[in-house]
């Protein structure tokens, strides 16, 4: 596998400008000769599809939901970062770049991260022009708040619905292109296969969720923007439909999968409350702007939180990380919560929770200000937990939330398969081993609005294309593979639902590949996952028929992919002989229990190559070269 990141030469600040200049342009009259397949309509795919169509390309858009505007990005709550420096508190492109590289524990590519910081400001201007209703200050300027891992305010937000408002902006741009005939939307389609012709990505096979038909679609390039794989853990803050399938199928066709073990566990989620729960709810990180995190000092404490005096509380984040306090980054805050709970000081009936307390903020600012800032989040908490967070501290606990790993891409966002581009959470590019809050929306929109519109042109104009159509053998073969897979699943007629297998996989992942990893536990997971997978293919029960609407079949296809992918995640975790960001192997920690990197041997992206069924994947490495920041121990003290 060739890993040429294609990082442009020259000083960091000039790389993107220079690259855009050096990329060949597609003549406007020629753009309409190119067909682009966009899989995914979240902020990455939606923004890209609208922008590419605006440029004049023909775009076919696919998503699993009934409408592009229901992509999972709609769930994003807290905000989007940009280096505008409106609060005049010391921000700059350089600082956003540095915070992101440091936040990712020095495991991301400098050039990509710098470009992300550069285009962050354009995103805000673009979205404001679309009419996205960002919160404003009294004077009319857009308001900013803080997120983890930053000591200033650079997060733009629309109450606790930032993702929804941004997605509506992208959706309206997309619909404009649909009306112009430049975009065709194919909702309720599940990508089953990537089709390669002469080694290039030239099409996809999808299953129509409503009719059950297997359809082929051809184009000059395929863009995957299919989101993250957090649901490998079964329970996560992700929507139930989030899956790894499209990326996994691309991996099996030759796309390198980078750093799959870099999963983010978010510190502020509503704790698990029972065995029959299938999903977890995020309480946005923005709440840590005003909420204070604490546990009782005494493990035997039985009183209600309001009755515990200040002197008997441990505001552990403020104590351990005085400079960043409650806004320490997610990986660090999650591990700190686990640590106090492991000490027996957790709260609630399961003792696996900590308090997030707004009493001080309400006293200082008044209930109305807190309500203005976080009203919908407080309401959500109240509805789920049946407790009023204005009166009683919230109870929160870490949960799987985001995945920094993903398909490997070069500076142009192209995977190791020519013509297969990957955007948003589905790629590995910008967040290293830990993503800072409010940076996923920034990355998805940067990729979609401001990077792919340039880089895909360079590929299209510089590549010789033979004509392809869906009656070619490559498409027929891929259709056959998809149909056989469905038949095989339908024939099993076992006794256990795909849901039950997924839940079991989730238990294995959380128990053995969770917040505190050890070689012993990882090896155990590596034994258990193939055994569960073998049982799956003998005993899964898929209801209904393959010919029409069948959620049981849709789920069975996705769980089959999770069961394969999970093993790769474990292999990657075993291979990374250090702790960094979201990957914490207990054998590699400082005396104070912080992650201990090995920059000498592990400063690379681990890129896995599919070697065939039943064979160990092949490891390739992209060395990470740091010319502009000094690798240092990440400290938030
Ligand atoms: C609860 C929650 C809150 C969050 N809050 C924030 C926040 O405040 N700020 C921030 O920066 N980030 C936040 N994030 C993270 C952020 O929302 C996501 O990382 C981001 O929205 C992902 O966008 P995306 O375009 O990559 O993918 P998605 O929005 O997940 O879209 C994926 C698209 O791919 C399609 N798709 C998926 N699989 C297939 C398939 N097999 N076949 C065909 N189509 C497929 C789907 O239909 C969908 O259209 C939050 C995440 C969660 C879970």
PDB file of N, CA and C in Angstrom, residues 335-397:
ATOM      1  N   UNK A 335     -11.262  10.086  31.908  1.00  0.00           N
ATOM      2  CA  UNK A 335     -10.430   9.204  32.749  1.00  0.00           C
ATOM      3  C   UNK A 335     -10.490   9.638  34.207  1.00  0.00           C
ATOM      4  N   UNK A 336     -10.568  10.963  34.420  1.00  0.00           N
ATOM      5  CA  UNK A 336     -10.638  11.447  35.808  1.00  0.00           C
ATOM      6  C   UNK A 336     -11.944  10.980  36.450  1.00  0.00           C
ATOM      7  N   UNK A 337     -13.051  10.993  35.678  1.00  0.00           N
ATOM      8  CA  UNK A 337     -14.342  10.529  36.218  1.00  0.00           C
ATOM      9  C   UNK A 337     -14.253   9.041  36.555  1.00  0.00           C
ATOM     10  N   UNK A 338     -13.632   8.286  35.653  1.00  0.00           N
ATOM     11  CA  UNK A 338     -13.502   6.837  35.897  1.00  0.00           C
ATOM     12  C   UNK A 338     -12.697   6.605  37.187  1.00  0.00           C
ATOM     13  N   UNK A 339     -11.619   7.411  37.315  1.00  0.00           N
ATOM     14  CA  UNK A 339     -10.745   7.220  38.469  1.00  0.00           C
ATOM     15  C   UNK A 339     -11.507   7.449  39.787  1.00  0.00           C
ATOM     16  N   UNK A 340     -12.280   8.558  39.866  1.00  0.00           N
ATOM     17  CA  UNK A 340     -12.982   8.809  41.142  1.00  0.00           C
ATOM     18  C   UNK A 340     -14.068   7.758  41.378  1.00  0.00           C
ATOM     19  N   UNK A 341     -14.656   7.252  40.306  1.00  0.00           N
ATOM     20  CA  UNK A 341     -15.670   6.195  40.486  1.00  0.00           C
ATOM     21  C   UNK A 341     -14.993   4.887  40.898  1.00  0.00           C
ATOM     22  N   UNK A 342     -13.821   4.602  40.301  1.00  0.00           N
ATOM     23  CA  UNK A 342     -13.073   3.398  40.702  1.00  0.00           C
ATOM     24  C   UNK A 342     -12.684   3.477  42.188  1.00  0.00           C
ATOM     25  N   UNK A 343     -12.495   4.690  42.672  1.00  0.00           N
ATOM     26  CA  UNK A 343     -12.165   4.855  44.108  1.00  0.00           C
ATOM     27  C   UNK A 343     -13.398   4.686  44.993  1.00  0.00           C
ATOM     28  N   UNK A 344     -14.536   4.447  44.378  1.00  0.00           N
ATOM     29  CA  UNK A 344     -15.762   4.226  45.144  1.00  0.00           C
ATOM     30  C   UNK A 344     -16.504   5.516  45.457  1.00  0.00           C
ATOM     31  N   UNK A 345     -16.098   6.631  44.825  1.00  0.00           N
ATOM     32  CA  UNK A 345     -16.735   7.904  45.176  1.00  0.00           C
ATOM     33  C   UNK A 345     -17.788   8.330  44.156  1.00  0.00           C
ATOM     34  N   UNK A 346     -18.138   7.399  43.252  1.00  0.00           N
ATOM     35  CA  UNK A 346     -19.196   7.689  42.286  1.00  0.00           C
ATOM     36  C   UNK A 346     -20.528   7.879  43.002  1.00  0.00           C
ATOM     37  N   UNK A 347     -21.500   8.486  42.321  1.00  0.00           N
ATOM     38  CA  UNK A 347     -22.792   8.778  42.949  1.00  0.00           C
ATOM     39  C   UNK A 347     -23.915   8.063  42.194  1.00  0.00           C
ATOM     40  N   UNK A 348     -25.125   8.175  42.741  1.00  0.00           N
ATOM     41  CA  UNK A 348     -26.276   7.523  42.113  1.00  0.00           C
ATOM     42  C   UNK A 348     -26.337   6.052  42.481  1.00  0.00           C
ATOM     43  N   UNK A 349     -27.380   5.377  42.012  1.00  0.00           N
ATOM     44  CA  UNK A 349     -27.608   3.998  42.461  1.00  0.00           C
ATOM     45  C   UNK A 349     -26.519   3.052  41.969  1.00  0.00           C
ATOM     46  N   UNK A 350     -25.950   3.318  40.796  1.00  0.00           N
ATOM     47  CA  UNK A 350     -24.915   2.410  40.286  1.00  0.00           C
ATOM     48  C   UNK A 350     -23.514   2.805  40.758  1.00  0.00           C
ATOM     49  N   UNK A 351     -23.383   3.967  41.340  1.00  0.00           N
ATOM     50  CA  UNK A 351     -22.081   4.552  41.746  1.00  0.00           C
ATOM     51  C   UNK A 351     -21.181   4.797  40.530  1.00  0.00           C
ATOM     52  N   UNK A 352     -21.781   4.792  39.350  1.00  0.00           N
ATOM     53  CA  UNK A 352     -21.018   5.103  38.132  1.00  0.00           C
ATOM     54  C   UNK A 352     -21.541   6.421  37.569  1.00  0.00           C
ATOM     55  N   UNK A 353     -21.380   7.472  38.345  1.00  0.00           N
ATOM     56  CA  UNK A 353     -21.810   8.803  37.905  1.00  0.00           C
ATOM     57  C   UNK A 353     -21.116   9.848  38.769  1.00  0.00           C
ATOM     58  N   UNK A 354     -20.992  11.056  38.215  1.00  0.00           N
ATOM     59  CA  UNK A 354     -20.470  12.191  38.991  1.00  0.00           C
ATOM     60  C   UNK A 354     -21.463  13.348  38.822  1.00  0.00           C
ATOM     61  N   UNK A 355     -21.360  14.336  39.710  1.00  0.00           N
ATOM     62  CA  UNK A 355     -22.299  15.460  39.609  1.00  0.00           C
ATOM     63  C   UNK A 355     -21.779  16.535  38.648  1.00  0.00           C
ATOM     64  N   UNK A 356     -22.725  17.150  37.924  1.00  0.00           N
ATOM     65  CA  UNK A 356     -22.444  18.348  37.128  1.00  0.00           C
ATOM     66  C   UNK A 356     -23.415  19.394  37.678  1.00  0.00           C
ATOM     67  N   UNK A 357     -22.860  20.365  38.391  1.00  0.00           N
ATOM     68  CA  UNK A 357     -23.659  21.195  39.290  1.00  0.00           C
ATOM     69  C   UNK A 357     -23.720  22.650  38.797  1.00  0.00           C
ATOM     70  N   UNK A 358     -24.919  23.186  38.691  1.00  0.00           N
ATOM     71  CA  UNK A 358     -25.099  24.554  38.198  1.00  0.00           C
ATOM     72  C   UNK A 358     -25.477  25.534  39.299  1.00  0.00           C
ATOM     73  N   UNK A 359     -25.475  25.067  40.554  1.00  0.00           N
ATOM     74  CA  UNK A 359     -25.971  25.930  41.636  1.00  0.00           C
ATOM     75  C   UNK A 359     -25.199  27.253  41.682  1.00  0.00           C
ATOM     76  N   UNK A 360     -23.874  27.191  41.577  1.00  0.00           N
ATOM     77  CA  UNK A 360     -23.068  28.425  41.641  1.00  0.00           C
ATOM     78  C   UNK A 360     -23.399  29.361  40.488  1.00  0.00           C
ATOM     79  N   UNK A 361     -23.513  28.768  39.289  1.00  0.00           N
ATOM     80  CA  UNK A 361     -23.776  29.585  38.094  1.00  0.00           C
ATOM     81  C   UNK A 361     -25.154  30.239  38.194  1.00  0.00           C
ATOM     82  N   UNK A 362     -26.122  29.501  38.716  1.00  0.00           N
ATOM     83  CA  UNK A 362     -27.480  30.057  38.833  1.00  0.00           C
ATOM     84  C   UNK A 362     -27.461  31.204  39.845  1.00  0.00           C
ATOM     85  N   UNK A 363     -26.690  31.004  40.928  1.00  0.00           N
ATOM     86  CA  UNK A 363     -26.592  32.067  41.947  1.00  0.00           C
ATOM     87  C   UNK A 363     -25.929  33.311  41.333  1.00  0.00           C
ATOM     88  N   UNK A 364     -24.876  33.079  40.536  1.00  0.00           N
ATOM     89  CA  UNK A 364     -24.092  34.188  39.985  1.00  0.00           C
ATOM     90  C   UNK A 364     -24.821  34.894  38.839  1.00  0.00           C
ATOM     91  N   UNK A 365     -25.443  34.112  37.947  1.00  0.00           N
ATOM     92  CA  UNK A 365     -25.982  34.689  36.699  1.00  0.00           C
ATOM     93  C   UNK A 365     -27.504  34.772  36.671  1.00  0.00           C
ATOM     94  N   UNK A 366     -28.135  33.995  37.515  1.00  0.00           N
ATOM     95  CA  UNK A 366     -29.598  33.933  37.496  1.00  0.00           C
ATOM     96  C   UNK A 366     -30.057  32.770  36.624  1.00  0.00           C
ATOM     97  N   UNK A 367     -31.224  32.228  37.007  1.00  0.00           N
ATOM     98  CA  UNK A 367     -31.751  31.056  36.289  1.00  0.00           C
ATOM     99  C   UNK A 367     -32.038  31.389  34.821  1.00  0.00           C
ATOM    100  N   UNK A 368     -32.510  32.631  34.593  1.00  0.00           N
ATOM    101  CA  UNK A 368     -32.890  32.975  33.209  1.00  0.00           C
ATOM    102  C   UNK A 368     -31.701  32.910  32.252  1.00  0.00           C
ATOM    103  N   UNK A 369     -30.506  33.311  32.723  1.00  0.00           N
ATOM    104  CA  UNK A 369     -29.320  33.259  31.846  1.00  0.00           C
ATOM    105  C   UNK A 369     -28.970  31.804  31.539  1.00  0.00           C
ATOM    106  N   UNK A 370     -29.011  30.970  32.555  1.00  0.00           N
ATOM    107  CA  UNK A 370     -28.691  29.552  32.351  1.00  0.00           C
ATOM    108  C   UNK A 370     -29.721  28.932  31.400  1.00  0.00           C
ATOM    109  N   UNK A 371     -30.962  29.326  31.579  1.00  0.00           N
ATOM    110  CA  UNK A 371     -32.032  28.802  30.722  1.00  0.00           C
ATOM    111  C   UNK A 371     -31.817  29.242  29.266  1.00  0.00           C
ATOM    112  N   UNK A 372     -31.421  30.494  29.106  1.00  0.00           N
ATOM    113  CA  UNK A 372     -31.163  31.004  27.750  1.00  0.00           C
ATOM    114  C   UNK A 372     -30.041  30.204  27.086  1.00  0.00           C
ATOM    115  N   UNK A 373     -28.995  29.920  27.874  1.00  0.00           N
ATOM    116  CA  UNK A 373     -27.828  29.246  27.298  1.00  0.00           C
ATOM    117  C   UNK A 373     -28.067  27.773  27.022  1.00  0.00           C
ATOM    118  N   UNK A 374     -28.751  27.118  27.960  1.00  0.00           N
ATOM    119  CA  UNK A 374     -28.797  25.649  27.871  1.00  0.00           C
ATOM    120  C   UNK A 374     -30.204  25.078  28.033  1.00  0.00           C
ATOM    121  N   UNK A 375     -31.225  25.935  27.872  1.00  0.00           N
ATOM    122  CA  UNK A 375     -32.598  25.518  28.199  1.00  0.00           C
ATOM    123  C   UNK A 375     -32.983  24.169  27.622  1.00  0.00           C
ATOM    124  N   UNK A 376     -32.714  23.960  26.319  1.00  0.00           N
ATOM    125  CA  UNK A 376     -33.186  22.705  25.705  1.00  0.00           C
ATOM    126  C   UNK A 376     -32.434  21.493  26.259  1.00  0.00           C
ATOM    127  N   UNK A 377     -31.178  21.697  26.672  1.00  0.00           N
ATOM    128  CA  UNK A 377     -30.414  20.572  27.233  1.00  0.00           C
ATOM    129  C   UNK A 377     -30.955  20.208  28.619  1.00  0.00           C
ATOM    130  N   UNK A 378     -31.287  21.246  29.402  1.00  0.00           N
ATOM    131  CA  UNK A 378     -31.858  20.994  30.728  1.00  0.00           C
ATOM    132  C   UNK A 378     -33.198  20.264  30.606  1.00  0.00           C
ATOM    133  N   UNK A 379     -33.967  20.675  29.596  1.00  0.00           N
ATOM    134  CA  UNK A 379     -35.278  20.055  29.400  1.00  0.00           C
ATOM    135  C   UNK A 379     -35.114  18.572  29.019  1.00  0.00           C
ATOM    136  N   UNK A 380     -34.110  18.332  28.146  1.00  0.00           N
ATOM    137  CA  UNK A 380     -33.854  16.962  27.709  1.00  0.00           C
ATOM    138  C   UNK A 380     -33.480  16.090  28.917  1.00  0.00           C
ATOM    139  N   UNK A 381     -32.616  16.629  29.782  1.00  0.00           N
ATOM    140  CA  UNK A 381     -32.179  15.883  30.967  1.00  0.00           C
ATOM    141  C   UNK A 381     -33.387  15.572  31.852  1.00  0.00           C
ATOM    142  N   UNK A 382     -34.196  16.599  32.081  1.00  0.00           N
ATOM    143  CA  UNK A 382     -35.368  16.449  32.941  1.00  0.00           C
ATOM    144  C   UNK A 382     -36.295  15.364  32.399  1.00  0.00           C
ATOM    145  N   UNK A 383     -36.495  15.369  31.079  1.00  0.00           N
ATOM    146  CA  UNK A 383     -37.418  14.388  30.477  1.00  0.00           C
ATOM    147  C   UNK A 383     -36.899  12.968  30.613  1.00  0.00           C
ATOM    148  N   UNK A 384     -35.574  12.800  30.489  1.00  0.00           N
ATOM    149  CA  UNK A 384     -35.007  11.442  30.530  1.00  0.00           C
ATOM    150  C   UNK A 384     -34.873  10.940  31.961  1.00  0.00           C
ATOM    151  N   UNK A 385     -34.384  11.836  32.846  1.00  0.00           N
ATOM    152  CA  UNK A 385     -34.047  11.386  34.199  1.00  0.00           C
ATOM    153  C   UNK A 385     -35.181  11.663  35.192  1.00  0.00           C
ATOM    154  N   UNK A 386     -36.085  12.554  34.810  1.00  0.00           N
ATOM    155  CA  UNK A 386     -37.181  12.968  35.683  1.00  0.00           C
ATOM    156  C   UNK A 386     -36.664  13.663  36.944  1.00  0.00           C
ATOM    157  N   UNK A 387     -35.666  14.524  36.749  1.00  0.00           N
ATOM    158  CA  UNK A 387     -35.156  15.326  37.864  1.00  0.00           C
ATOM    159  C   UNK A 387     -34.834  16.715  37.319  1.00  0.00           C
ATOM    160  N   UNK A 388     -35.156  17.739  38.059  1.00  0.00           N
ATOM    161  CA  UNK A 388     -34.997  19.106  37.575  1.00  0.00           C
ATOM    162  C   UNK A 388     -33.562  19.598  37.807  1.00  0.00           C
ATOM    163  N   UNK A 389     -32.752  19.732  36.730  1.00  0.00           N
ATOM    164  CA  UNK A 389     -31.338  20.097  36.930  1.00  0.00           C
ATOM    165  C   UNK A 389     -31.136  21.535  37.404  1.00  0.00           C
ATOM    166  N   UNK A 390     -32.210  22.356  37.404  1.00  0.00           N
ATOM    167  CA  UNK A 390     -32.074  23.695  38.000  1.00  0.00           C
ATOM    168  C   UNK A 390     -32.041  23.586  39.527  1.00  0.00           C
ATOM    169  N   UNK A 391     -32.615  22.461  40.028  1.00  0.00           N
ATOM    170  CA  UNK A 391     -32.704  22.268  41.488  1.00  0.00           C
ATOM    171  C   UNK A 391     -31.643  21.299  42.017  1.00  0.00           C
ATOM    172  N   UNK A 392     -31.391  20.236  41.236  1.00  0.00           N
ATOM    173  CA  UNK A 392     -30.510  19.145  41.695  1.00  0.00           C
ATOM    174  C   UNK A 392     -29.391  18.996  40.669  1.00  0.00           C
ATOM    175  N   UNK A 393     -28.142  18.763  41.091  1.00  0.00           N
ATOM    176  CA  UNK A 393     -27.082  18.603  40.082  1.00  0.00           C
ATOM    177  C   UNK A 393     -27.393  17.448  39.119  1.00  0.00           C
ATOM    178  N   UNK A 394     -26.980  17.635  37.858  1.00  0.00           N
ATOM    179  CA  UNK A 394     -27.112  16.524  36.911  1.00  0.00           C
ATOM    180  C   UNK A 394     -26.166  15.404  37.337  1.00  0.00           C
ATOM    181  N   UNK A 395     -26.502  14.170  36.939  1.00  0.00           N
ATOM    182  CA  UNK A 395     -25.540  13.072  37.113  1.00  0.00           C
ATOM    183  C   UNK A 395     -25.070  12.675  35.715  1.00  0.00           C
ATOM    184  N   UNK A 396     -23.764  12.558  35.567  1.00  0.00           N
ATOM    185  CA  UNK A 396     -23.206  12.262  34.248  1.00  0.00           C
ATOM    186  C   UNK A 396     -22.132  11.177  34.360  1.00  0.00           C
ATOM    187  N   UNK A 397     -21.838  10.522  33.243  1.00  0.00           N
ATOM    188  CA  UNK A 397     -20.762   9.525  33.209  1.00  0.00           C
ATOM    189  C   UNK A 397     -20.246   9.425  31.775  1.00  0.00           C
TER     190      UNK A 397
END
